[in-house]
């Protein structure tokens, strides 16, 4: 049973790990491979700040709320182990700021210690008049991908650096099941008018005195278009860019100014921060995540396809719940092919 | 390094009487001062000495300030402390005073933390948890409304600490000695203050070069003020690299704590009464590390572990008091400002302001024709 996962961002690698750990014990012939043209540190996951935080509004697919919760719980359970830092995982508290009162988010009971900001706290942010404080998680993309790569390598999962031109090519190469985790460029393998790039640009600075995230919201401008400051393990990510349909991989000077001015206005202490790097990434924006099966027929055989892409700006936030769901769909494939000897143990 | 004084024998300066036979290059001399300048010596260059030296010129008209100490940053006790603003209770100091001083300190540092100076001053906000293995007698301490967002921890939050049954979550400030003290030194110098590295064995050495002495010598007051109520409470800490930690964690007993800083994380600690030993103990270090890892398992990955020891200048109450030293016909007004124990950073600005007010009272009394006994 050859499984090829296309894509080595957080979705590809976590799905590969989830499927391997769940089914390898019951299916000796399971052979999982990861094909990708870009690996860490060149994926979009590497650009993400890594703050666990879903969008403010409820997702159009209620399953996504469940997947977000599963991811948070999964990460939280790893926090108590000595490995947490190796995974790029840490607890972080911080502020969400608004220009006016807003309803509480659906995830308020998932994160820890959710509460409204007090007047003295709001005094710190003169441009904003309302906000929340809560404790969430940081999962640093780059460190997590390295960790996932190590775990997969230990398990004998093979990686192959190649540009997949078509699903057919992979099917004819011998794959029984293809997991499509190609993210923002999924459209190259199968056109998807609902998928668009949500270009983001971020500046990473050295500001080790920053211990909180600060995310601002401006409903007129839309998500990710308002300044945000997210401390990582070593560096602090400054952002606030979201451009739908923009495929430019080059850092843009106007965007740089917008980020820098917005974040320094929000947090004046940043003026003394040293810039370490700047990069561009593309959120795989879609009205909802595409997580479903499809059966392909190339020549005489069927190839099972499981799509797992379109996680927008909340890939790290939702990844494990989606990996579990993809693994469940994979289990259905195995059952249909009568390959399972016993029910898979609940992960 | 602190700057020594000015050329010896500059006109208008008084040469001190030197019983120890030191060189004629008297370090207490400085630029000529107008004759009605109140000459103030601050003994001690730790947190109390420096912050008092900053406050004094704002309250006392026409004064000169000279900070004299045998140790300057980074070699003071204040440099070892993590500098987190969580007050300790002083049994002999009224609670309303403690709250006032804490609030004054918090508000002062809070405005620095929100300004462009924050990085230079080493002051920033940090959130975290104080956790208890059994219900504390006081669930809401006197300082709850001074820190930000104080509340009880939720059940979900307490799950992180299975040995603990109760906890408080809040946001407070951290004030890093090795950054804050140099910043205070700069402020002292900018307002014309001098730093003089010299060990004072007796406060009378400062007479008659100085009109008022401010005693911020911490444990040195056992000798300098003959105060036997002040004693060391030895604290050993580890400074480690664990940059992923963004929250403080403090066990309510005060014995075990994790305080993330700008360049390292402080792990503590010990409270060894009457112990003067400044050398780190390896067994204690292992114990501290083990206790902290129990609270925060990710610390097993911490590296670059360094040991430090500080002797907290502990006293049943903070001594903030005027005293008029008298010997034969000599008079020396002294303002005592010491004895903060574990709570130095939490109280320092409030008590420094009070010390400066006392200094001003002394200065007024000097100027008035009233008999000195009024002091």
XYZ file of C-alpha atoms in Angstrom:
722
model
C 0.000 0.000 0.000
C 1.907 2.974 -1.287
C 0.828 6.344 -0.054
C 2.274 9.467 -1.591
C 1.796 12.726 0.229
C 2.351 15.682 -2.073
C 3.494 18.748 -0.173
C 5.910 19.175 2.703
C 4.394 22.069 4.579
C 2.665 21.583 7.912
C -0.334 19.900 6.300
C 1.685 17.405 4.253
C 4.074 16.390 7.014
C 1.512 16.202 9.811
C -0.866 14.185 7.654
C 1.958 11.815 6.742
C 2.850 11.363 10.413
C -0.748 10.884 11.478
C -1.446 8.273 8.813
C 1.812 6.453 9.463
C 1.355 6.253 13.227
C -2.239 5.152 13.001
C -1.973 2.526 10.288
C 1.582 1.244 10.188
C 0.951 -1.038 13.206
C -1.941 -2.719 11.411
C -0.703 -2.613 7.855
C 2.838 -3.828 7.465
C 2.913 -3.030 3.773
C 2.229 0.646 4.401
C 4.791 2.716 2.538
C 4.436 6.438 3.000
C 6.427 8.885 0.880
C 6.493 12.648 0.747
C 6.979 14.375 -2.588
C 7.497 18.127 -2.695
C 9.365 20.714 -4.663
C 9.881 22.858 -1.598
C 10.897 21.716 1.846
C 11.559 23.683 5.011
C 12.710 26.477 5.186
C 11.193 27.328 1.809
C 7.535 26.475 2.412
C 4.712 28.850 3.309
C 4.534 27.245 6.731
C 8.043 28.571 7.375
C 6.797 32.127 6.920
C 3.867 31.810 9.309
C 4.222 33.401 12.748
C 2.668 30.306 14.246
C 0.118 31.732 16.651
C -2.774 29.382 17.314
C -5.781 31.545 16.600
C -8.710 30.837 14.291
C -10.520 33.603 12.453
C -12.922 35.628 14.539
C -16.028 34.670 12.649
C -17.418 31.166 12.675
C -16.165 28.999 9.837
C -18.662 28.143 7.128
C -17.896 24.486 7.790
C -18.625 23.727 11.473
C -16.211 20.797 11.325
C -13.384 23.327 11.207
C -14.223 24.458 14.723
C -13.835 20.877 15.857
C -10.529 20.498 14.004
C -9.215 23.694 15.596
C -10.119 22.364 19.029
C -8.500 18.999 18.339
C -5.313 20.758 17.288
C -5.206 22.924 20.393
C -5.796 19.971 22.684
C -3.167 17.922 20.906
C -0.571 20.669 21.168
C -1.463 21.419 24.777
C -0.861 17.778 25.675
C 2.663 18.082 24.251
C 3.399 21.188 26.259
C 4.148 19.225 29.366
C 6.857 17.170 27.765
C 10.538 18.143 27.577
C 10.116 18.005 23.781
C 7.917 21.053 23.596
C 10.727 23.422 22.672
C 12.066 20.953 20.081
C 8.658 21.045 18.417
C 8.702 24.823 18.353
C 5.838 24.822 20.818
C 5.274 27.239 23.698
C 2.495 28.914 25.616
C 2.026 32.573 24.875
C -0.425 35.144 26.176
C -1.495 38.334 24.556
C -3.883 40.923 23.314
C -6.505 41.108 20.579
C -7.465 44.732 19.996
C -10.519 46.307 18.404
C -11.902 49.761 17.686
C -15.253 48.845 19.198
C -16.933 46.132 21.224
C -17.276 42.813 19.410
C -18.886 39.495 20.376
C -16.656 36.889 21.968
C -15.120 34.445 19.478
C -16.290 30.846 19.230
C -12.845 29.714 20.417
C -12.946 31.596 23.700
C -13.307 28.385 25.688
C -10.625 26.567 23.737
C -7.847 28.987 24.631
C -6.911 29.492 28.282
C -7.994 32.253 30.598
C -9.967 34.223 28.018
C -11.164 37.582 29.348
C -11.845 41.137 28.272
C -9.162 43.779 28.671
C -9.346 46.126 31.627
C -9.287 49.919 31.154
C -5.668 50.166 32.342
C -4.626 47.576 29.808
C -6.445 49.424 27.053
C -4.574 52.588 28.048
C -1.490 50.937 26.586
C -3.108 50.980 23.144
C -4.522 54.457 22.525
C -5.798 53.593 19.033
C -8.041 50.837 20.355
C -10.962 50.838 22.740
C -11.814 47.193 23.306
C -10.015 43.912 23.484
C -9.364 40.448 24.812
C -6.585 38.798 26.761
C -5.962 35.086 26.588
C -3.280 32.435 26.699
C -2.734 30.505 23.518
C 0.074 28.595 21.835
C 2.901 29.351 19.487
C 3.879 26.612 17.062
C 6.824 27.911 15.104
C 6.503 26.704 11.529
C 10.160 26.170 10.796
C 10.977 24.335 14.031
C 7.811 22.216 13.783
C 8.555 21.173 10.213
C 12.058 20.176 11.264
C 10.611 18.170 14.121
C 8.042 16.487 11.871
C 10.774 15.697 9.356
C 12.853 14.047 12.095
C 9.885 11.999 13.313
C 9.031 10.883 9.778
C 12.637 10.020 8.983
C 12.852 7.911 12.157
C 9.827 6.006 10.923
C 11.413 5.301 7.584
C 9.212 7.671 5.599
C 11.059 8.687 2.451
C 11.256 12.192 1.102
C 11.643 13.011 -2.545
C 12.384 16.461 -3.837
C 10.590 16.825 -7.121
C 8.094 19.016 -8.879
C 4.952 16.987 -9.423
C 3.467 18.031 -12.770
C 0.290 16.010 -12.534
C -1.637 13.662 -10.318
C -1.551 11.165 -13.147
C 2.216 11.060 -13.038
C 2.092 10.107 -9.371
C -0.677 7.556 -9.930
C 1.113 5.890 -12.791
C 4.256 5.865 -10.669
C 2.593 3.311 -8.412
C 0.780 5.309 -5.752
C -2.315 3.602 -4.370
C -3.404 6.620 -2.414
C -2.384 10.221 -3.012
C -2.769 12.804 -0.271
C -2.919 16.211 -1.884
C -1.407 18.717 0.543
C -0.187 21.147 -2.068
C -1.557 24.210 -0.351
C -1.724 27.413 -2.314
C -0.552 25.797 -5.557
C -3.102 22.981 -5.524
C -4.634 24.622 -8.581
C -1.630 23.527 -10.642
C -2.580 19.911 -10.158
C -6.319 20.331 -10.389
C -7.985 23.678 -11.143
C -9.809 25.092 -8.144
C -11.427 28.496 -8.690
C -12.174 28.742 -4.985
C -8.482 28.697 -4.073
C -6.527 31.948 -4.122
C -3.256 33.187 -2.697
C -3.583 35.532 0.283
C -0.158 37.092 0.039
C 1.469 38.002 3.323
C 4.720 39.742 4.115
C 6.390 39.686 7.490
C 9.391 41.247 9.161
C 11.258 39.281 11.811
C 12.980 41.351 14.488
C 15.089 40.797 17.534
C 13.003 42.056 20.462
C 13.408 39.609 23.322
C 11.622 41.875 25.796
C 8.332 41.212 23.989
C 6.543 38.440 25.825
C 3.000 38.915 24.501
C 1.339 38.738 21.117
C -0.608 41.806 20.020
C -3.089 41.296 17.205
C -5.190 44.193 16.012
C -8.378 44.011 14.033
C -9.955 46.418 11.639
C -13.205 45.098 10.192
C -13.056 47.665 7.416
C -9.727 46.349 6.215
C -10.263 42.659 6.873
C -8.322 39.856 8.490
C -4.499 40.105 8.615
C -4.612 43.617 7.143
C -4.152 45.252 10.513
C -0.843 45.228 12.398
C 0.124 42.183 14.420
C 3.131 41.414 16.584
C 3.788 37.790 17.425
C 6.840 36.775 19.457
C 8.294 33.424 18.460
C 10.882 31.395 20.272
C 13.739 33.690 19.327
C 12.431 36.379 17.040
C 9.328 38.493 16.879
C 7.173 38.452 13.742
C 5.651 41.728 12.612
C 2.914 41.612 10.019
C -0.306 43.041 8.719
C -0.426 42.277 5.022
C -3.079 40.279 3.189
C -3.407 40.652 -0.553
C -5.810 38.350 -2.318
C -4.673 37.244 -5.751
C -1.133 38.620 -5.463
C 1.463 36.030 -6.463
C 4.525 38.225 -6.107
C 7.187 36.419 -4.130
C 9.297 39.525 -3.804
C 9.284 41.627 -0.627
C 7.544 44.878 -1.340
C 8.847 48.180 0.025
C 5.395 49.676 0.531
C 4.336 46.628 2.475
C 7.511 46.896 4.548
C 6.713 50.479 5.468
C 3.128 49.623 6.244
C 4.146 46.804 8.566
C 6.940 48.731 10.251
C 4.958 51.905 10.830
C 1.855 50.047 11.937
C 3.707 47.868 14.419
C 5.903 50.649 15.814
C 2.827 52.756 16.367
C 1.232 49.884 18.189
C 4.350 49.082 20.226
C 6.839 51.987 20.330
C 9.540 49.862 21.970
C 9.969 48.135 18.602
C 11.665 51.200 17.180
C 14.827 49.943 18.839
C 14.435 46.416 17.539
C 16.926 45.086 15.022
C 15.490 43.628 11.818
C 16.658 40.069 11.257
C 14.849 39.076 8.076
C 11.846 39.743 5.908
C 9.820 37.335 3.835
C 6.749 36.754 1.757
C 4.344 33.844 1.875
C 1.027 32.868 0.409
C -1.861 31.826 2.570
C -3.892 29.177 0.690
C -7.218 30.999 0.939
C -10.443 29.141 0.324
C -14.012 29.601 1.636
C -13.417 26.368 3.530
C -10.745 23.709 3.753
C -10.949 21.095 1.032
C -10.750 17.866 2.965
C -12.436 15.115 1.012
C -11.892 12.031 -1.064
C -11.886 11.745 -4.800
C -11.401 8.707 -6.946
C -9.208 9.059 -10.008
C -9.031 6.713 -12.863
C -5.924 6.581 -14.976
C -5.943 3.664 -17.301
C -7.175 0.439 -15.731
C -6.688 1.246 -12.051
C -8.301 3.498 -9.520
C -6.249 5.802 -7.441
C -7.668 7.163 -4.266
C -7.113 10.854 -3.710
C -7.556 12.638 -0.431
C -7.470 16.407 -0.643
C -6.246 18.353 2.345
C -5.584 21.938 1.320
C -6.950 25.480 1.520
C -6.271 26.269 5.193
C -5.887 30.004 4.647
C -4.087 31.774 7.431
C -4.977 29.181 10.034
C -3.038 26.139 8.822
C -1.007 25.670 11.991
C -4.143 26.339 14.028
C -6.141 23.583 12.367
C -3.524 21.168 11.065
C -3.838 18.271 13.490
C -7.611 18.074 13.352
C -7.340 17.938 9.564
C -4.597 15.304 9.739
C -6.869 13.172 11.923
C -9.729 13.612 9.472
C -7.488 12.749 6.524
C -6.330 9.667 8.408
C -9.958 8.726 8.976
C -10.670 9.048 5.253
C -7.590 6.946 4.572
C -8.980 4.330 6.964
C -12.161 4.240 4.892
C -10.074 3.519 1.812
C -8.341 0.661 3.594
C -11.651 -0.771 4.750
C -13.114 -0.571 1.301
C -10.110 -2.448 -0.009
C -10.408 -4.898 2.869
C -6.875 -4.199 3.923
C -7.529 -3.663 7.568
C -7.169 -6.688 9.840
C -8.386 -4.900 12.923
C -9.818 -1.522 13.693
C -7.104 1.088 14.072
C -6.424 2.098 17.634
C -7.807 5.456 18.522
C -4.980 7.959 18.370
C 32.707 52.122 35.066
C 31.789 54.937 37.398
C 33.629 58.179 37.000
C 35.871 59.411 39.772
C 35.835 62.985 40.879
C 37.462 66.139 39.652
C 40.937 67.624 40.102
C 42.072 67.763 43.681
C 42.066 71.059 45.457
C 39.757 72.835 43.054
C 38.869 76.183 44.511
C 35.772 76.316 46.633
C 35.845 72.645 47.584
C 36.226 71.318 51.028
C 38.792 68.617 51.506
C 37.525 65.762 53.619
C 39.325 64.738 56.763
C 40.907 61.404 55.873
C 41.639 59.255 58.861
C 42.861 56.420 56.662
C 45.785 58.249 55.186
C 44.518 58.126 51.640
C 46.075 60.224 48.952
C 45.595 63.944 48.747
C 43.716 63.340 45.508
C 40.506 63.377 47.487
C 37.783 61.683 45.472
C 35.012 63.611 47.155
C 35.968 66.873 45.485
C 33.965 68.034 42.526
C 33.279 71.133 40.479
C 32.896 74.253 42.598
C 29.395 74.546 43.970
C 27.517 77.654 45.020
C 27.800 78.018 48.760
C 24.170 77.221 49.450
C 24.270 73.862 47.589
C 23.233 71.042 49.813
C 25.883 68.357 49.427
C 24.311 64.946 49.595
C 26.151 61.640 49.771
C 24.303 58.466 48.903
C 26.036 55.415 50.291
C 25.315 52.349 48.163
C 24.914 52.011 44.406
C 22.394 49.244 44.247
C 18.771 49.761 43.331
C 18.013 51.901 46.391
C 21.082 54.082 46.175
C 20.657 54.842 42.494
C 16.914 55.400 42.520
C 17.194 57.674 45.540
C 19.998 59.539 43.767
C 17.622 60.053 40.815
C 14.727 61.240 42.993
C 16.649 63.653 45.203
C 17.335 66.403 42.618
C 13.668 66.444 41.649
C 12.665 67.344 45.199
C 15.613 69.138 46.727
C 16.436 72.524 45.253
C 20.112 73.299 44.753
C 21.775 70.084 45.710
C 24.677 67.970 44.576
C 24.492 64.213 44.728
C 27.464 61.887 45.057
C 26.926 58.140 45.062
C 29.651 56.343 46.987
C 29.874 52.560 47.048
C 32.310 49.703 46.983
C 30.196 47.853 44.427
C 28.526 49.137 41.301
C 26.447 47.322 38.677
C 26.913 44.514 37.616
C 28.327 43.512 41.004
C 25.493 44.527 43.324
C 22.821 42.372 44.949
C 20.279 44.133 42.722
C 22.028 42.669 39.675
C 21.289 39.124 40.841
C 17.596 39.636 41.504
C 15.225 38.789 38.685
C 13.437 42.077 39.236
C 9.888 40.822 38.940
C 7.262 43.053 40.528
C 5.482 40.771 42.965
C 5.536 42.299 46.441
C 6.563 40.559 49.606
C 4.876 41.318 52.861
C 6.804 43.135 55.554
C 5.362 42.318 58.970
C 6.534 45.600 60.494
C 5.470 47.930 57.711
C 1.786 48.954 57.542
C -0.022 47.360 54.606
C -1.345 50.673 53.318
C 2.234 51.917 53.037
C 3.348 48.784 51.229
C 0.468 49.176 48.820
C 1.252 52.836 48.248
C 4.905 52.162 47.528
C 4.096 49.237 45.275
C 1.569 51.266 43.341
C 3.986 54.161 42.930
C 6.678 51.777 41.697
C 4.336 49.922 39.376
C 2.854 53.063 37.842
C 6.287 54.576 37.345
C 7.708 51.485 35.662
C 4.528 50.919 33.672
C 4.911 54.260 31.958
C 8.554 53.460 31.180
C 7.543 50.053 29.793
C 5.163 51.749 27.373
C 7.661 54.320 26.193
C 10.529 54.223 23.727
C 12.886 54.026 26.744
C 11.675 50.590 27.745
C 14.532 48.708 26.122
C 17.221 51.028 27.497
C 15.696 50.811 30.958
C 15.173 47.052 30.852
C 11.531 47.296 31.877
C 8.753 45.294 30.245
C 5.481 43.537 30.866
C 5.284 39.843 31.609
C 2.278 37.647 32.376
C 2.131 34.458 34.333
C 0.920 32.507 37.288
C 1.416 32.278 41.023
C 0.405 28.793 42.126
C -0.277 27.192 45.489
C -0.104 23.612 46.699
C -2.761 24.329 49.290
C -5.341 27.080 49.544
C -3.646 30.313 50.619
C -5.109 32.212 53.567
C -5.348 35.224 51.324
C -6.767 34.437 47.899
C -6.623 38.061 46.818
C -3.463 39.836 48.026
C -3.260 43.553 48.783
C -1.579 44.254 45.480
C -4.153 42.526 43.272
C -5.548 45.748 41.861
C -2.135 47.246 41.215
C -0.972 44.585 38.767
C -2.943 44.120 35.553
C -5.782 41.712 34.919
C -5.540 39.882 38.242
C -7.850 36.880 38.437
C -8.012 33.338 39.715
C -6.693 30.672 37.391
C -9.269 28.512 35.670
C -9.448 24.739 36.083
C -8.034 24.325 32.586
C -5.052 26.507 33.464
C -4.406 24.637 36.689
C -4.142 21.375 34.735
C -0.638 22.483 33.792
C 0.300 22.194 37.474
C -1.080 18.926 38.807
C 0.550 19.386 42.243
C -1.181 22.721 42.779
C -4.767 23.396 43.763
C -5.105 27.135 43.377
C -3.533 29.881 41.346
C -3.578 33.533 40.402
C -3.029 34.836 36.885
C -1.909 38.385 36.223
C 0.343 40.655 34.212
C 3.119 42.495 35.970
C 6.452 44.125 35.184
C 9.994 42.903 35.106
C 12.793 45.332 35.750
C 16.189 43.896 34.862
C 18.946 44.959 37.242
C 21.870 44.702 34.817
C 20.049 47.025 32.387
C 18.034 49.192 34.785
C 20.930 50.056 37.077
C 23.174 51.408 34.302
C 20.183 53.362 33.016
C 19.683 54.863 36.494
C 23.396 55.676 36.665
C 23.090 57.593 33.405
C 20.181 59.568 34.804
C 22.097 60.380 37.965
C 25.048 61.634 35.942
C 22.847 63.604 33.581
C 21.527 65.618 36.496
C 25.065 66.302 37.651
C 25.499 63.419 40.059
C 28.850 61.737 40.638
C 29.736 58.079 41.160
C 32.627 57.383 43.482
C 33.941 53.867 43.949
C 34.967 53.802 47.572
C 34.236 51.586 50.508
C 32.852 53.515 53.469
C 33.606 51.949 56.861
C 31.965 54.619 58.984
C 29.389 57.254 58.048
C 31.476 59.895 59.798
C 33.969 59.642 56.953
C 31.482 61.693 54.999
C 31.611 64.568 57.424
C 32.179 67.459 56.786
C 32.368 67.008 53.005
C 28.659 66.318 52.913
C 25.671 67.926 54.561
C 23.339 64.958 54.397
C 24.026 61.262 54.069
C 21.545 58.821 52.590
C 22.293 55.320 53.777
C 21.316 52.790 51.099
C 23.908 50.247 52.067
C 21.594 47.284 52.519
C 23.359 44.673 54.601
C 26.198 47.162 55.082
C 23.933 48.860 57.613
C 24.845 46.266 60.173
C 28.123 48.055 60.375
C 27.330 51.539 59.124
C 24.157 51.984 61.141
C 24.814 49.483 63.902
C 21.578 47.756 62.901
C 21.473 44.162 64.116
C 17.916 43.632 62.873
C 19.067 43.379 59.280
C 20.318 39.989 58.180
C 21.010 38.225 54.902
C 18.554 35.814 53.349
C 20.737 34.014 50.874
C 19.256 33.438 47.448
C 20.842 31.195 44.894
C 19.512 31.325 41.344
C 20.296 29.896 37.956
C 20.311 31.982 34.805
C 19.577 29.761 31.810
C 18.783 29.977 28.107
C 15.178 28.975 27.468
C 13.828 31.646 25.128
C 10.576 29.830 24.452
C 9.373 30.615 27.958
C 7.189 33.711 27.933
C 5.430 33.466 31.305
C 6.553 33.683 34.888
C 5.647 30.841 37.219
C 5.974 31.350 40.950
C 5.146 28.904 43.670
C 3.247 30.729 46.408
C 5.881 29.679 48.946
C 8.326 31.906 47.082
C 10.886 29.122 47.005
C 10.496 28.000 43.424
C 10.122 30.384 40.553
C 10.775 30.812 36.846
C 11.142 34.372 35.581
C 11.768 34.854 31.837
C 13.992 37.814 31.076
C 15.320 39.589 28.043
C 18.529 37.621 27.729
C 17.961 34.651 29.998
C 15.479 32.979 32.352
C 16.009 33.152 36.117
C 15.307 29.917 37.979
C 15.085 30.030 41.717
C 15.638 29.722 44.458
C 16.527 29.555 48.096
C 15.789 31.494 51.264
C 18.594 30.779 53.644
C 18.359 32.999 56.679
C 21.589 34.201 58.162
C 23.711 32.647 55.448
C 26.438 34.984 54.195
C 28.006 32.584 51.703
C 28.329 34.162 48.268
C 29.652 31.061 46.512
C 27.165 28.962 44.551
C 26.492 25.478 45.875
C 26.298 22.749 43.233
C 23.862 20.604 45.201
C 21.525 23.557 45.565
C 21.771 24.275 41.860
C 20.695 20.725 41.062
C 17.806 21.054 43.463
C 16.652 24.371 41.987
C 16.834 22.967 38.466
C 14.899 19.889 39.468
C 12.152 21.879 41.206
C 11.780 24.191 38.245
C 11.695 21.334 35.732
C 8.900 19.805 37.777
C 6.861 22.951 37.188
C 7.990 23.429 33.592
C 9.283 20.235 31.959
C 10.450 22.042 28.829
C 13.286 23.416 30.997
C 15.063 20.101 30.521
C 16.144 21.625 27.219
C 17.530 24.752 28.830
C 21.207 25.387 28.251
C 24.061 27.677 29.232
C 23.245 27.391 32.916
C 24.947 29.924 35.191
C 24.786 30.135 38.951
C 24.440 33.344 40.938
C 24.078 34.194 44.590
C 22.626 37.289 46.203
C 22.113 38.150 49.834
C 18.712 39.744 50.334
C 18.986 42.612 52.849
C 16.159 41.388 55.050
C 14.501 43.158 57.869
C 11.097 42.945 59.572
C 10.300 46.310 58.025
C 11.882 48.655 55.516
C 13.863 51.320 57.322
C 12.923 54.750 56.013
C 13.930 57.107 58.745
C 15.864 60.240 59.535
C 18.568 60.103 62.160
C 20.795 62.861 63.387
C 24.199 61.490 64.171
C 26.000 63.416 66.864
C 29.572 63.134 68.041
C 31.099 65.856 70.194
C 30.114 69.020 68.379
C 29.683 67.353 65.013
C 26.275 66.730 63.533
C 25.444 64.595 60.527
C 21.880 64.183 59.296
C 21.303 60.726 57.889
C 18.337 59.349 55.986
C 18.174 55.602 56.175
C 16.725 53.818 53.182
C 17.371 50.089 53.365
C 16.066 46.692 54.427
C 13.858 45.722 51.471
C 14.628 42.017 51.636
C 12.898 40.198 48.776
C 10.805 43.165 47.798
C 13.358 45.688 46.582
C 12.293 45.983 42.980
C 8.627 45.972 43.904
C 8.973 48.880 46.310
C 11.981 50.828 45.160
C 10.434 53.851 43.486
C 7.882 54.447 46.213
C 10.479 54.213 48.957
C 13.006 56.266 46.978
C 10.453 59.062 46.676
C 9.834 58.882 50.400
C 13.569 58.873 51.111
C 13.950 61.926 48.883
C 11.175 63.658 50.834
C 13.033 62.921 54.057
C 16.216 64.272 52.514
C 14.339 67.416 51.585
C 13.160 67.783 55.164
C 16.755 67.533 56.291
C 17.791 70.071 53.679
C 15.103 72.507 54.798
C 16.211 72.071 58.381
C 19.808 72.842 57.401
C 18.773 76.053 55.783
C 16.590 77.270 58.631
C 18.004 79.028 61.654
C 16.106 76.634 63.941
C 18.251 74.583 66.305
C 19.504 71.368 64.744
C 17.842 69.364 67.476
C 14.572 69.860 65.625
C 15.756 67.088 63.313
